[in-house]
Short mmCIF file of C-alpha atoms in Angstrom, two decimals:
data_model
loop_
_atom_site.label_atom_id
_atom_site.label_comp_id
_atom_site.label_asym_id
_atom_site.label_seq_id
_atom_site.Cartn_x
_atom_site.Cartn_y
_atom_site.Cartn_z
CA GLN A 6 0.46 -11.41 -13.50
CA GLN A 7 0.27 -14.56 -11.23
CA GLN A 8 -2.92 -13.34 -9.12
CA VAL A 9 -6.32 -14.53 -9.32
CA LYS A 10 -8.70 -11.40 -7.64
CA GLN A 11 -11.53 -12.77 -5.63
CA SER A 12 -14.75 -10.63 -4.99
CA PRO A 13 -17.04 -10.56 -2.95
CA GLN A 14 -15.77 -11.13 0.17
CA SER A 15 -18.14 -11.83 1.83
CA LEU A 16 -21.79 -12.71 0.69
CA ILE A 17 -25.41 -13.54 2.51
CA VAL A 18 -28.12 -15.03 0.57
CA GLN A 19 -31.72 -16.29 1.64
CA LYS A 20 -32.04 -19.80 0.95
CA GLY A 21 -32.93 -20.71 -3.04
CA GLY A 22 -31.11 -17.75 -3.86
CA ILE A 23 -28.27 -18.22 -6.69
CA PRO A 24 -24.84 -16.28 -5.13
CA ILE A 25 -22.71 -15.34 -7.41
CA ILE A 26 -18.97 -15.31 -6.96
CA ASN A 27 -16.71 -13.68 -9.22
CA CYS A 28 -12.53 -14.18 -10.48
CA ALA A 29 -10.27 -12.24 -12.93
CA TYR A 30 -6.77 -12.82 -13.96
CA GLU A 31 -4.02 -11.53 -15.72
CA ASN A 32 -1.90 -14.31 -16.86
CA THR A 33 -3.30 -15.52 -20.05
CA ALA A 34 -1.47 -18.72 -19.84
CA PHE A 35 -4.00 -19.85 -17.34
CA ASP A 36 -5.62 -22.75 -18.28
CA TYR A 37 -6.91 -24.93 -15.40
CA PHE A 38 -9.60 -22.97 -13.18
CA PRO A 39 -11.18 -24.62 -10.55
CA TRP A 40 -12.95 -23.83 -7.63
CA TYR A 41 -12.64 -25.13 -4.24
CA GLN A 42 -15.31 -24.86 -1.52
CA GLN A 43 -13.47 -24.75 2.24
CA PHE A 44 -15.75 -25.48 5.99
CA PRO A 45 -14.63 -24.18 9.01
CA GLY A 46 -11.79 -26.52 10.71
CA LYS A 47 -11.50 -28.53 7.36
CA GLY A 48 -9.26 -28.34 4.34
CA PRO A 49 -10.47 -26.99 0.57
CA ALA A 50 -12.33 -29.44 -1.51
CA LEU A 51 -12.32 -29.41 -5.04
CA LEU A 52 -15.91 -28.17 -6.04
CA ILE A 53 -15.35 -27.83 -9.78
CA ALA A 54 -13.28 -26.52 -12.51
CA ILE A 55 -13.15 -25.76 -15.70
CA ARG A 56 -11.00 -25.57 -19.20
CA PRO A 57 -10.97 -22.44 -21.27
CA ASP A 58 -12.33 -23.95 -24.31
CA VAL A 59 -15.25 -23.98 -22.78
CA SER A 60 -17.62 -20.74 -21.75
CA GLU A 61 -19.66 -23.04 -18.87
CA LYS A 62 -19.73 -25.92 -17.03
CA LYS A 63 -22.71 -27.38 -14.97
CA GLU A 64 -22.47 -29.65 -12.11
CA GLY A 65 -24.68 -30.20 -9.60
CA ARG A 66 -26.14 -26.85 -8.33
CA PHE A 67 -22.83 -25.36 -9.58
CA THR A 68 -21.88 -23.84 -12.82
CA ILE A 69 -19.57 -21.74 -13.67
CA SER A 70 -19.19 -19.48 -16.34
CA PHE A 71 -16.01 -18.56 -18.33
CA ASN A 72 -15.08 -15.38 -20.73
CA LYS A 73 -12.17 -15.84 -21.91
CA SER A 74 -11.75 -12.52 -23.81
CA ALA A 75 -12.78 -10.46 -20.97
CA LYS A 76 -10.27 -12.94 -18.29
CA GLN A 77 -13.38 -13.71 -15.77
CA PHE A 78 -14.52 -16.45 -14.60
CA SER A 79 -17.62 -16.31 -12.10
CA LEU A 80 -19.67 -19.55 -9.94
CA HIS A 81 -23.19 -19.81 -9.34
CA ILE A 82 -24.80 -21.87 -6.90
CA MET A 83 -28.58 -22.34 -7.76
CA ASP A 84 -31.16 -23.48 -5.13
CA SER A 85 -28.87 -22.34 -2.62
CA GLN A 86 -28.84 -24.01 0.84
CA PRO A 87 -28.13 -23.74 4.36
CA GLY A 88 -25.66 -26.09 3.93
CA ASP A 89 -23.50 -24.70 1.11
CA SER A 90 -22.30 -21.62 3.45
CA ALA A 91 -18.72 -21.61 4.06
CA THR A 92 -15.84 -20.20 1.93
CA TYR A 93 -15.07 -20.68 -1.85
CA PHE A 94 -11.87 -19.86 -3.64
CA CYS A 95 -11.08 -19.86 -7.14
CA ALA A 96 -7.98 -20.42 -8.56
CA ALA A 97 -5.90 -20.75 -11.78
CA GLU A 98 -2.80 -23.02 -13.14
CA PHE A 99 -1.47 -23.49 -16.04
CA GLN A 100 0.22 -26.52 -17.31
CA GLY A 101 3.55 -27.29 -15.91
CA ALA A 102 3.52 -24.84 -13.29
CA GLN A 103 2.55 -27.36 -10.48
CA LYS A 104 0.92 -25.05 -8.26
CA LEU A 105 -2.79 -23.58 -7.97
CA VAL A 106 -2.60 -19.54 -7.62
CA PHE A 107 -5.42 -18.97 -5.19
CA GLY A 108 -8.28 -16.00 -5.16
CA GLN A 109 -8.81 -14.84 -1.35
CA GLY A 110 -11.50 -16.26 -0.81
CA THR A 111 -15.87 -15.83 -0.10
CA ARG A 112 -17.27 -16.61 2.62
CA LEU A 113 -20.92 -17.20 2.04
CA THR A 114 -24.05 -17.93 4.55
CA ILE A 115 -26.88 -19.04 2.85
CA ASN A 116 -29.58 -18.23 5.98
CA PRO A 117 -32.73 -20.32 6.47
CA ASP B 26 -9.10 -44.32 4.49
CA THR B 27 -8.51 -41.13 4.57
CA ALA B 28 -7.06 -39.65 1.34
CA VAL B 29 -4.38 -36.88 2.73
CA SER B 30 -4.11 -37.46 5.90
CA GLN B 31 -1.45 -34.41 8.61
CA THR B 32 -0.58 -34.62 11.39
CA PRO B 33 -0.42 -33.55 14.15
CA LYS B 34 -3.79 -31.18 13.62
CA TYR B 35 -2.88 -28.58 16.43
CA LEU B 36 0.43 -27.57 17.58
CA VAL B 37 1.37 -24.58 19.94
CA THR B 38 4.81 -23.95 20.85
CA GLN B 39 6.93 -21.39 21.86
CA MET B 40 9.50 -18.90 19.85
CA GLY B 41 12.49 -20.25 18.83
CA ASN B 42 11.19 -23.83 19.08
CA ASP B 43 12.00 -26.40 15.91
CA LYS B 44 8.43 -28.23 15.12
CA SER B 45 7.90 -30.93 11.95
CA ILE B 46 4.23 -31.55 10.46
CA LYS B 47 3.92 -34.90 8.67
CA CYS B 48 1.83 -35.36 5.83
CA GLU B 49 1.01 -38.97 3.70
CA GLN B 50 -1.07 -39.58 0.79
CA ASN B 51 -2.73 -42.76 -0.29
CA LEU B 52 -4.15 -41.98 -3.81
CA GLY B 53 -0.57 -42.72 -5.94
CA HIS B 54 -0.07 -39.12 -6.47
CA ASP B 55 3.21 -38.02 -8.05
CA THR B 56 2.95 -34.75 -6.89
CA MET B 57 2.77 -33.01 -3.16
CA TYR B 58 2.48 -29.02 -1.71
CA TRP B 59 2.74 -27.14 1.13
CA TYR B 60 -0.28 -24.49 1.17
CA LYS B 61 -0.04 -22.40 3.91
CA GLN B 62 -3.43 -20.28 5.32
CA ASP B 63 -3.21 -16.94 7.03
CA SER B 64 -5.60 -15.37 9.52
CA LYS B 65 -7.47 -13.78 6.16
CA LYS B 66 -7.77 -17.34 4.89
CA PHE B 67 -5.66 -16.36 1.94
CA LEU B 68 -3.87 -19.90 0.90
CA LYS B 69 -0.42 -19.26 -0.98
CA ILE B 70 1.53 -22.16 -2.45
CA MET B 71 4.84 -22.93 -0.11
CA PHE B 72 6.51 -25.68 -1.53
CA SER B 73 5.27 -28.65 -4.32
CA TYR B 74 7.34 -31.86 -4.79
CA ASN B 75 7.07 -34.53 -7.60
CA ASN B 76 8.26 -37.83 -7.21
CA LYS B 77 10.18 -36.55 -4.52
CA GLU B 78 12.35 -34.14 -6.44
CA LEU B 79 11.83 -30.47 -5.13
CA ILE B 80 10.12 -28.14 -7.87
CA ILE B 81 9.32 -25.13 -6.29
CA ASN B 82 10.29 -23.20 -3.22
CA GLU B 83 8.27 -20.14 -3.35
CA THR B 84 10.43 -17.83 -1.42
CA VAL B 85 9.96 -19.38 1.79
CA PRO B 86 12.49 -18.63 4.88
CA ASN B 87 15.35 -21.02 4.83
CA ARG B 88 13.83 -21.85 8.03
CA PHE B 89 11.61 -23.90 6.77
CA SER B 90 12.65 -27.28 5.05
CA PRO B 91 10.32 -30.03 3.50
CA LYS B 92 11.48 -33.36 3.09
CA SER B 93 10.05 -36.35 0.76
CA PRO B 94 11.00 -39.75 1.86
CA ASP B 95 9.08 -41.14 -0.63
CA LYS B 96 6.47 -40.00 -3.03
CA ALA B 97 3.73 -41.06 -0.45
CA HIS B 98 5.23 -38.72 2.36
CA LEU B 99 5.77 -35.18 2.37
CA ASN B 100 6.79 -33.70 5.73
CA LEU B 101 7.96 -29.89 7.07
CA HIS B 102 10.63 -28.66 9.34
CA ILE B 103 10.17 -25.66 10.52
CA ASN B 104 13.09 -24.49 12.72
CA SER B 105 13.57 -21.53 14.96
CA LEU B 106 9.60 -20.66 15.22
CA GLU B 107 8.62 -16.98 14.78
CA LEU B 108 5.33 -15.54 15.81
CA GLY B 109 4.36 -14.62 12.35
CA ASP B 110 4.64 -18.75 11.45
CA SER B 111 1.59 -19.11 13.21
CA ALA B 112 -1.26 -19.80 10.66
CA VAL B 113 -2.69 -23.12 9.03
CA TYR B 114 -0.61 -25.73 7.14
CA PHE B 115 -2.18 -27.49 4.22
CA CYS B 116 -0.27 -30.57 2.57
CA ALA B 117 -2.22 -31.62 -0.58
CA SER B 118 -1.60 -33.73 -3.52
CA SER B 119 -2.28 -34.14 -7.55
CA ARG B 120 -2.11 -36.82 -9.94
CA LEU B 121 -0.92 -34.60 -12.59
CA ALA B 122 -0.73 -30.92 -13.32
CA ASN B 123 -4.08 -29.29 -14.11
CA TYR B 124 -6.17 -31.69 -11.78
CA GLY B 125 -7.93 -31.51 -8.81
CA TYR B 126 -5.81 -31.16 -5.43
CA THR B 127 -6.49 -33.23 -2.66
CA PHE B 128 -6.03 -31.28 0.67
CA GLY B 129 -5.55 -32.52 4.48
CA SER B 130 -7.24 -31.29 6.70
CA GLY B 131 -4.84 -28.79 7.74
CA THR B 132 -2.52 -28.36 11.08
CA ARG B 133 -2.94 -25.27 13.19
CA LEU B 134 0.39 -23.89 14.13
CA THR B 135 0.39 -21.29 16.99
CA VAL B 136 3.60 -19.73 17.87
CA VAL B 137 3.39 -18.21 21.47
#
């Protein structure tokens, strides 16, 4: 119930394409869903986050789509660039938990 | 100006040794965390502290002992190191639940 399942494990996209990374959860108490970006040798950095009262959130080229009934959410990267190549993690938390539960990560490669 | 700083960045040590990792945040956050990232990049919570008090101990062996002298510092001491302790350890902090976590750049621990 505490798990967040992320797919795919790895993804290769041409520059300008739209990579999509998907996550699914079981625990309906989760009420905060962030995405983190991690470059080699660095810590994860918060990219964008959504709460279940909205179905979509955009920040720059990054969009989260959220489907509460299906208990799924996804990250879309518009006009992807080689500099977006990194590992992406979805995560979830519920009020009072004081811990983020992470998905397994997706290694994204954007080819020039 | 580093928001969450960890030292050391790399730690190579022999089995059976005792070692410590230090973490400091200058963001004024109340909650601090230790996460472990394994060789498959999976991120798992170990401990969380709120205002110097232990909130979560996620079934971590008692060879691991966190200490928070004040709310800006959270150190991790590991006794009797084992090969399986080899991983990257991340410190993080957050202002409130359901807000973004800021991660340090990690400490890569290698036990030989």
